[in-house]
XYZ file of N, CA and C in Angstrom:
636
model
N 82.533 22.533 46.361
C 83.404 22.330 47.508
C 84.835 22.784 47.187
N 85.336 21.933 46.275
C 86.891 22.445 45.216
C 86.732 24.150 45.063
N 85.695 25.213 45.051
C 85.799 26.004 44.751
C 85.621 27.328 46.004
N 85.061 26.103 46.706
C 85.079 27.419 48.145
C 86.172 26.799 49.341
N 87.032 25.732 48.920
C 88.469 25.789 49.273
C 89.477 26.627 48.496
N 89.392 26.692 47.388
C 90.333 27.756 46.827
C 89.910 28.866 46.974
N 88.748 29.132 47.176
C 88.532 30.770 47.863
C 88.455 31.103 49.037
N 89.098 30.813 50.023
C 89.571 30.828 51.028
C 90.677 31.681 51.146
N 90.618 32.799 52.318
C 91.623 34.092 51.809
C 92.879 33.389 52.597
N 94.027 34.022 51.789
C 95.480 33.748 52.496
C 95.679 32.154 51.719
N 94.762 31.654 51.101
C 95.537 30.361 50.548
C 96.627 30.684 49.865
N 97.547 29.485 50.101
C 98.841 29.682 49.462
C 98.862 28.594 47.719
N 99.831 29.169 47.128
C 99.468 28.517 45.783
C 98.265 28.251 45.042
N 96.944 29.101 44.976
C 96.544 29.054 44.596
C 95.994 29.134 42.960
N 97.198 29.652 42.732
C 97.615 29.665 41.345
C 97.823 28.640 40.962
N 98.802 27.666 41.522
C 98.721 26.740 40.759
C 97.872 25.496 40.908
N 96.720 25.802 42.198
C 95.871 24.686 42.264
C 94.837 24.894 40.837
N 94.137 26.554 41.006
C 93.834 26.518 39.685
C 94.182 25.674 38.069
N 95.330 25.949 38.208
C 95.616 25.558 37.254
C 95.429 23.935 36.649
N 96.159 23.537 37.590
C 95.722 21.934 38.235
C 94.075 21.945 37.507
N 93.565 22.018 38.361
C 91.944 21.737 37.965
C 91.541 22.237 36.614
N 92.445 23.340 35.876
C 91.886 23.636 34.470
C 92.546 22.988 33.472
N 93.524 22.259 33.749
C 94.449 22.046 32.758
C 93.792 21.122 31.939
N 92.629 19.857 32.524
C 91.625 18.897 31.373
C 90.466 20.133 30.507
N 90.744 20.912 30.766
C 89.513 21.753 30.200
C 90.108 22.191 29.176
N 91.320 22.772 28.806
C 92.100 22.947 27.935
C 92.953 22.036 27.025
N 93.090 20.866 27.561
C 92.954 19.888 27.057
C 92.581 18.882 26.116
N 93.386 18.383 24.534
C 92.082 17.870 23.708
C 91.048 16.614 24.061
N 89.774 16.665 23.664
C 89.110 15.634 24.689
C 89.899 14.367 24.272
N 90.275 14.489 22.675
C 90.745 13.049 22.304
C 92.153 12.708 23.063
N 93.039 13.603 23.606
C 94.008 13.494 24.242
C 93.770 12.968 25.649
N 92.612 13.402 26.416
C 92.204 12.831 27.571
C 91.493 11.925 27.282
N 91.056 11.274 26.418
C 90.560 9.920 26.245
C 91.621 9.244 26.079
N 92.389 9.180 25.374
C 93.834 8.246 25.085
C 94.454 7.605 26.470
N 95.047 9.059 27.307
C 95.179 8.980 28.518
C 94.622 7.933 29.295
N 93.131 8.294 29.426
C 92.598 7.594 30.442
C 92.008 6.001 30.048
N 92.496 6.197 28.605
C 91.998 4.629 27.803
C 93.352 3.735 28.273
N 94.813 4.465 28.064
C 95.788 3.238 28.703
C 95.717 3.711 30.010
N 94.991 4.211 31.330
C 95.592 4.122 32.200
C 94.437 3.101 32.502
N 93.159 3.158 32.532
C 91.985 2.220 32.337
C 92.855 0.809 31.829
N 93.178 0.578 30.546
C 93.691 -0.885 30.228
C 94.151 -2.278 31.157
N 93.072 -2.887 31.437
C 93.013 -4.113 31.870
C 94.548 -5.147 32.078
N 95.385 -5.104 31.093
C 96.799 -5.417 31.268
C 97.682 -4.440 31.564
N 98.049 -4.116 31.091
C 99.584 -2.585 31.819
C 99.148 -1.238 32.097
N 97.379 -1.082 32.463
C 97.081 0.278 32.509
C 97.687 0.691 34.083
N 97.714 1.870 34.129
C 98.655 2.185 35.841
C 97.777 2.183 36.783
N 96.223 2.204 36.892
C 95.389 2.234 38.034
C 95.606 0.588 38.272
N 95.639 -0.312 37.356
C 95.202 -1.918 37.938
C 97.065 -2.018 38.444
N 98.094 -1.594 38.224
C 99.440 -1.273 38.480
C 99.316 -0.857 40.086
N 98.848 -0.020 40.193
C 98.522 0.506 41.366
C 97.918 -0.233 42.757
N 96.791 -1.210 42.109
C 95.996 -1.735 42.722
C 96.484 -3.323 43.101
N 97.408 -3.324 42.218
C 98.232 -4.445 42.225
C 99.321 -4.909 43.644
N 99.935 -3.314 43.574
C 100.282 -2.994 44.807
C 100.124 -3.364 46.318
N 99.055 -3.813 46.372
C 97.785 -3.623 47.642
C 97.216 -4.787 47.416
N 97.629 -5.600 46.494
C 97.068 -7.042 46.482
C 95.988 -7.147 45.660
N 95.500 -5.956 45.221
C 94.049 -6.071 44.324
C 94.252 -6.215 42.840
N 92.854 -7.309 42.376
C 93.469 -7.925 40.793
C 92.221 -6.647 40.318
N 92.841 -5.592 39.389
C 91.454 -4.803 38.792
C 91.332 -5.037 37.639
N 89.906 -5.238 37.152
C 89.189 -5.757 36.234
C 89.906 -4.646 35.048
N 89.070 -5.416 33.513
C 89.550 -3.800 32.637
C 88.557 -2.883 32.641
N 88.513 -2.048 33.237
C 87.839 -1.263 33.505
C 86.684 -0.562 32.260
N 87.290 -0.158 31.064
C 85.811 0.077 30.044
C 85.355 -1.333 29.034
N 86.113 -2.196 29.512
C 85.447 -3.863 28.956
C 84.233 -4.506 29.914
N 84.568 -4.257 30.874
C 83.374 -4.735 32.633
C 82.356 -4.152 32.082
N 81.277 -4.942 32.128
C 79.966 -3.876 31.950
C 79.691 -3.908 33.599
N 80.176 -4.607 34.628
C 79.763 -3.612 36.243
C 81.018 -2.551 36.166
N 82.140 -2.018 35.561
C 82.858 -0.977 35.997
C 82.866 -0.006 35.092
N 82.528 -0.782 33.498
C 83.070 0.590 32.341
C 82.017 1.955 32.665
N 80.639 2.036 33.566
C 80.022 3.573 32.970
C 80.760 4.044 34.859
N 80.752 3.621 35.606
C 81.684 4.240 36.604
C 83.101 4.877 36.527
N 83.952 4.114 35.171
C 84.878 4.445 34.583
C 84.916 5.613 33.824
N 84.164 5.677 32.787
C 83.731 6.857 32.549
C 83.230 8.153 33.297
N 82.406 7.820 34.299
C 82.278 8.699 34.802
C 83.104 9.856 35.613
N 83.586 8.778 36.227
C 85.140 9.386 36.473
C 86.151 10.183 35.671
N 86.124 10.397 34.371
C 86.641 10.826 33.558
C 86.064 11.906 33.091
N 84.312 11.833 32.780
C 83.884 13.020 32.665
C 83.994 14.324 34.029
N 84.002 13.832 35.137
C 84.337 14.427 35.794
C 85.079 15.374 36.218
N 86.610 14.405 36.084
C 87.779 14.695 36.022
C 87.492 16.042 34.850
N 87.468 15.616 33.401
C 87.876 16.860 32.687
C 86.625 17.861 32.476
N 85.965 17.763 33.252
C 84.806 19.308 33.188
C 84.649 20.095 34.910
N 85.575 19.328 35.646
C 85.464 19.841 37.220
C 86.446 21.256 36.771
N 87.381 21.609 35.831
C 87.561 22.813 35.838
C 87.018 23.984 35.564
N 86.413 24.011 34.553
C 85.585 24.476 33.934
C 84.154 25.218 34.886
N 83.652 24.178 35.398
C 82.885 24.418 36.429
C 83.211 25.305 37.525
N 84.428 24.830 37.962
C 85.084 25.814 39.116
C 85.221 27.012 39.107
N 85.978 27.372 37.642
C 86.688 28.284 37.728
C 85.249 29.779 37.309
N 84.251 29.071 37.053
C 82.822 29.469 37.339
C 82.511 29.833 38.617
N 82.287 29.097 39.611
C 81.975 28.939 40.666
C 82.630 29.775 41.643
N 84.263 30.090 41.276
C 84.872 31.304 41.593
C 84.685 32.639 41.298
N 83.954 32.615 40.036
C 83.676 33.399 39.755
C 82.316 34.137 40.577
N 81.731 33.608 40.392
C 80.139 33.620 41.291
C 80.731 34.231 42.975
N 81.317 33.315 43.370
C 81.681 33.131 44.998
C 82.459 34.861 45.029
N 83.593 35.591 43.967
C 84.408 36.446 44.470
C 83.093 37.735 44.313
N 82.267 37.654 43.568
C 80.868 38.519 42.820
C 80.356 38.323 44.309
N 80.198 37.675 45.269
C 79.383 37.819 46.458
C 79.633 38.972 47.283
N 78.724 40.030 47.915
C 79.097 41.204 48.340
C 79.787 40.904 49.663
N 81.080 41.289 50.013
C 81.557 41.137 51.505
C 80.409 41.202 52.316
N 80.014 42.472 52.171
C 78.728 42.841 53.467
C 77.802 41.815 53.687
N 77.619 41.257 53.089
C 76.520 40.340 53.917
C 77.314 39.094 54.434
N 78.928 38.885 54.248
C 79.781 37.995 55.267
C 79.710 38.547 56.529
N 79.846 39.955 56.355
C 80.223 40.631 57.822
C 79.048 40.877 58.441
N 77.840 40.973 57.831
C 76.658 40.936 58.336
C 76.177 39.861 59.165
N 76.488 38.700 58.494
C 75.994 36.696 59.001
C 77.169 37.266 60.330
N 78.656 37.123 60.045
C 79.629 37.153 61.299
C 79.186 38.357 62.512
N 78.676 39.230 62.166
C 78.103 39.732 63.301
C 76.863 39.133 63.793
N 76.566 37.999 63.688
C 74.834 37.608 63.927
C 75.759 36.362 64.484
N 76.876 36.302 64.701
C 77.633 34.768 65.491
C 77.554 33.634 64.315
N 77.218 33.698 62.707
C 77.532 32.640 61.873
C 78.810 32.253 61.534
N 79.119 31.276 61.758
C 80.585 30.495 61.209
C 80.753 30.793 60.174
N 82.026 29.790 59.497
C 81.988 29.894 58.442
C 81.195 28.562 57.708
N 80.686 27.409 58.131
C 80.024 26.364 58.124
C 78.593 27.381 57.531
N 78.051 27.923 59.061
C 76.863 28.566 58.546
C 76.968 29.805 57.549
N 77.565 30.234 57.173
C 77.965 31.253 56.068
C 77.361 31.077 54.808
N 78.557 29.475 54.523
C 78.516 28.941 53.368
C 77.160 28.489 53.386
N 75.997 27.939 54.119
C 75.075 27.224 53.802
C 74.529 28.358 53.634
N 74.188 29.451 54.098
C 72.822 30.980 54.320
C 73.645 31.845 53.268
N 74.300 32.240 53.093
C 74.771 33.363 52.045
C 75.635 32.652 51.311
N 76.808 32.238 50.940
C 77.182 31.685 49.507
C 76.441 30.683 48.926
N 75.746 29.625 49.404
C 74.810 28.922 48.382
C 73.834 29.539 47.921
N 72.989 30.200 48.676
C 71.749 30.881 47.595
C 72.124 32.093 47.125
N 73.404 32.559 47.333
C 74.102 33.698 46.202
C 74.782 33.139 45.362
N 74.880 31.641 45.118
C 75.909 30.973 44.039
C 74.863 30.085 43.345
N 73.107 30.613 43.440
C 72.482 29.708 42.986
C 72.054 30.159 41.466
N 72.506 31.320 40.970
C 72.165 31.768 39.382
C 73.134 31.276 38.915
N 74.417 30.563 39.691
C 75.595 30.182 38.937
C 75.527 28.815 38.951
N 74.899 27.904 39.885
C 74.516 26.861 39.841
C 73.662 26.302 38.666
N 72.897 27.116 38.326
C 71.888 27.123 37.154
C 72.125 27.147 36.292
N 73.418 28.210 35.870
C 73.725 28.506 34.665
C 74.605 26.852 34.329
N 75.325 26.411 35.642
C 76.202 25.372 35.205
C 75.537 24.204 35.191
N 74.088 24.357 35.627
C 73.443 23.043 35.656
C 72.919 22.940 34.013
N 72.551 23.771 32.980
C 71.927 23.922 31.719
C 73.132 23.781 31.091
N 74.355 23.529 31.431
C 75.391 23.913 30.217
C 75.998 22.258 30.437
N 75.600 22.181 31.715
C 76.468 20.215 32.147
C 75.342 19.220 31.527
N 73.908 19.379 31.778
C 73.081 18.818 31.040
C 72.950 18.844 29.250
N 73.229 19.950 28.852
C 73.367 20.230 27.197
C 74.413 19.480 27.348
N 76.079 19.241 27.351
C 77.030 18.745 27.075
C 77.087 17.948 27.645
N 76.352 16.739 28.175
C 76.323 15.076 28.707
C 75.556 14.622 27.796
N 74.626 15.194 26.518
C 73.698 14.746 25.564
C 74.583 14.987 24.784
N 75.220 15.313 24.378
C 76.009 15.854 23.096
C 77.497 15.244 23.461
N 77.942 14.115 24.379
C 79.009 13.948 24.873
C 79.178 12.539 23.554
N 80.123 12.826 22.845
C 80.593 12.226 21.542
C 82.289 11.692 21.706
N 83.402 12.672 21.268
C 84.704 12.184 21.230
C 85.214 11.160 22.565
N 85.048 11.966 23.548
C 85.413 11.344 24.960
C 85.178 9.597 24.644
N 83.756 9.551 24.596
C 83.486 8.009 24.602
C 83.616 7.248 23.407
N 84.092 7.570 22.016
C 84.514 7.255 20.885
C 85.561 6.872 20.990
N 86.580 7.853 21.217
C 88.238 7.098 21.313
C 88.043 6.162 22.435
N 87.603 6.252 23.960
C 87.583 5.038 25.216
C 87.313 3.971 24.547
N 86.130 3.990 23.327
C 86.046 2.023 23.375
C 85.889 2.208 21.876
N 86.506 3.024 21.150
C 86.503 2.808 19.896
C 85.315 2.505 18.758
N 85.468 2.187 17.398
C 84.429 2.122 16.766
C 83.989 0.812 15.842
N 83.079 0.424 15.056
C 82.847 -0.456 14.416
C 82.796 -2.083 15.174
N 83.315 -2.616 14.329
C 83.560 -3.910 14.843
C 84.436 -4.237 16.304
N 85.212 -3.387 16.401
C 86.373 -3.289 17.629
C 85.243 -2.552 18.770
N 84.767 -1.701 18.756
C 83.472 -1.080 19.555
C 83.081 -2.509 19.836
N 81.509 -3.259 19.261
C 80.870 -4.037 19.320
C 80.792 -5.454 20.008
N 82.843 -5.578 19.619
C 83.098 -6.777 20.370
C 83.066 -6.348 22.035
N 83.066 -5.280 22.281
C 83.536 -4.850 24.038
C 81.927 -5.158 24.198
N 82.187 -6.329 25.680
C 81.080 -6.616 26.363
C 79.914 -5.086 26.740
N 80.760 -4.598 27.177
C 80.155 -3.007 27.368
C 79.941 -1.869 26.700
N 80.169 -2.366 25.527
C 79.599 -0.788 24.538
C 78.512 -0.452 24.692
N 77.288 -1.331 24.721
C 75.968 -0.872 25.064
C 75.625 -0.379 26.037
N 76.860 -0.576 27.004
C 76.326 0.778 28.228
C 76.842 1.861 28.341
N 77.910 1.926 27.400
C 78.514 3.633 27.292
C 78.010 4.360 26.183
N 77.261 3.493 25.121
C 76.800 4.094 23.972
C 76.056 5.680 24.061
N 77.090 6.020 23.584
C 75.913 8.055 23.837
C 75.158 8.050 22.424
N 74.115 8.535 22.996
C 73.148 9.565 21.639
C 73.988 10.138 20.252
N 74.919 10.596 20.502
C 75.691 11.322 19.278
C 76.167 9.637 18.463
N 77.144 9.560 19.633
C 77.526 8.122 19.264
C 76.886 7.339 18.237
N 75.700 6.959 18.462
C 74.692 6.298 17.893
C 74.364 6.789 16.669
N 73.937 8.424 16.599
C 73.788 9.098 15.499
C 75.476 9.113 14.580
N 75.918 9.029 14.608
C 77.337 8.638 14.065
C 77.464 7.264 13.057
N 76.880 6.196 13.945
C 77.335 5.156 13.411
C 76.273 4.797 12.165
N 74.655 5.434 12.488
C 74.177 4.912 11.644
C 74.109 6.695 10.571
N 74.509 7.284 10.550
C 75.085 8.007 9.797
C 76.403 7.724 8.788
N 76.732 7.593 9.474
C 78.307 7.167 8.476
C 78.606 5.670 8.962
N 78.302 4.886 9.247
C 78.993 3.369 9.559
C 77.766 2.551 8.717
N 76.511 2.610 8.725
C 75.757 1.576 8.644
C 75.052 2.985 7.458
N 75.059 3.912 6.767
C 74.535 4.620 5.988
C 72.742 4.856 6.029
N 72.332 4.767 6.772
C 71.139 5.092 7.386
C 70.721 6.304 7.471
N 70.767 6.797 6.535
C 70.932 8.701 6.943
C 69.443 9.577 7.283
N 68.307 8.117 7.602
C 66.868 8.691 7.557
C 67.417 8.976 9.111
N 67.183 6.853 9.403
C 67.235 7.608 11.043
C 68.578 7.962 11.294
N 69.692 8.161 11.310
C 70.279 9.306 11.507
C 69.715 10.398 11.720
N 68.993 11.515 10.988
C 68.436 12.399 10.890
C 67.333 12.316 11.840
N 66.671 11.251 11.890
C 65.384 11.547 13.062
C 66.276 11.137 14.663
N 67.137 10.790 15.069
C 68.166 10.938 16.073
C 68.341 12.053 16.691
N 69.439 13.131 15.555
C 69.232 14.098 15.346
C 68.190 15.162 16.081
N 66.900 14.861 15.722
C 65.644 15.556 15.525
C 64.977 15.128 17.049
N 65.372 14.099 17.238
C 64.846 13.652 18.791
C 65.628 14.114 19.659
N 67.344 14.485 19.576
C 68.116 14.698 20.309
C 67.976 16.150 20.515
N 68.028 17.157 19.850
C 67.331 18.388 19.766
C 65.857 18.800 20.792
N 65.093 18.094 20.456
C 64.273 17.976 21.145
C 63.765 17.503 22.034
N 64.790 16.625 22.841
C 64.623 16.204 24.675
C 65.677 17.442 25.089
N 66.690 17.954 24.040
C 67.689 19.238 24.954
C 66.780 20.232 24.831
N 65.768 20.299 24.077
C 64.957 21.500 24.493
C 63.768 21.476 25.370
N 63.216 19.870 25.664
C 61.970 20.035 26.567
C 62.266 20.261 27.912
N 64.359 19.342 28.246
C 65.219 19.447 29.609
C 65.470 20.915 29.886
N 65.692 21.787 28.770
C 65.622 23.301 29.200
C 65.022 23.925 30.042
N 63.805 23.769 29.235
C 62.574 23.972 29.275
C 61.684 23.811 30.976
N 62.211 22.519 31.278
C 61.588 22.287 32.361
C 63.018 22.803 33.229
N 64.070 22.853 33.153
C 65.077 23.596 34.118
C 64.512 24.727 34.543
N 64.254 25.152 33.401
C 64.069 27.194 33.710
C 62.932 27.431 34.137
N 61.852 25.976 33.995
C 60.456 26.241 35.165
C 61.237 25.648 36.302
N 61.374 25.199 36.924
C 62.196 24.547 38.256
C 63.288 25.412 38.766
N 63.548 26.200 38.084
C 64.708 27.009 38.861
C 63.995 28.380 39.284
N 62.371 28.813 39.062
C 62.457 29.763 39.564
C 62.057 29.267 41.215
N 61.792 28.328 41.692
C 61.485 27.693 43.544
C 62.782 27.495 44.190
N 64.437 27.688 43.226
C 65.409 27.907 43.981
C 66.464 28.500 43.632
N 66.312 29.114 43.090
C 67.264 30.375 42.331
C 66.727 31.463 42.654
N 67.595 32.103 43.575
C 67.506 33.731 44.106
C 68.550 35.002 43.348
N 67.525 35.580 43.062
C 68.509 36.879 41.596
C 68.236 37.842 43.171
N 69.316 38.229 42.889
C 69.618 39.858 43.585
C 69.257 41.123 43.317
């Protein structure tokens, strides 16, 4: 959606909306965890500041086990929606005019446009970003390390067990608890659900992915 508003001809500043949206992508993840760990913070973070405003008391957001994986989520969001986009622009400017001017001579909007010619011409790019967002949500490590921290300080948060990632896990009993078997079979399992999820992507994408 973010990406077929900025491609919209005659937008103004689009330069710097870009930018806007890439700037978490460039970004260190541990720097956007910090960030969003004091703005998250249950006492002086600026969203419960905010909410305060308006009369609302907000919980601490990665301590709640009903708010911390919504919290997060929000965050992964936030810093991979550029990344994605600036993809998605890519795909969208690669679309041949002629078949815009083709749909607009047949009386299609721009409503019907976007649904009949830029989605199933933005669907090899959809694909490509659907295999690269799935690989890097299994492998999603720093982000949720610095948010709730490690060891004993981790453990005490009511909610670590629901943000706990796969890497995460392979981490602690790797180097925290010296376990280095299963460590290694972690590892070996984690490898191998990112390759059976491939696997079944690239059978499933040939019933909606149209190559040109």
């Amino acid at each position: 959606m973010f990406a077929a508003l900025l491609n919209l001809p005659g937008l103004r500043g689009v330069a710097v909306y870009r930018t806007a949206f890439f700037l978490p992508v460039v970004t260190m993840p541990v720097a956007v965890a910090m960030l969003w760990r004091w703005l998250y913070n249950g006492d002086y973070g600026l969203v419960n500041q905010v909410l305060a405003v308006v009369g609302v008391d907000g919980p601490n957001w990665i301590a709640d086990p009903d708010t911390a994986m919504y919290a997060l989520v929000v965050v992964g969001i936030w810093s991979s929606i550029g990344y994605n986009l600036i993809i998605f622009l890519a795909g969208m400017q690669a679309i041949p005019k002629e078949l815009y001017e083709a749909a607009s001579l047949d009386g299609a909007g721009r409503v019907r446009q976007f649904f009949s010619v830029t989605l199933p011409m933005l669907s090899p790019t959809a694909f490509f970003i659907s295999i690269v967002s799935v690989i890097g949500s299994l492998q999603l490590f720093d982000l949720v390390f610095v948010m709730t921290g490690s060891g004993q300080a981790a453990r005490a948060n009511p909610a670590y067990s629901r943000l706990q990632t796969v890497v995460q896990l392979f981490y602690e009993r790797a180097f925290v608890t010296d376990d280095r078997g299963y460590a290694a079979a972690i590892v070996i399992a984690l490898l191998l659900l990112i390759a059976a999820l491939t696997v079944l992507q690239f059978r499933l994408q040939r019933r909606w992915v149209h190559y040109v």
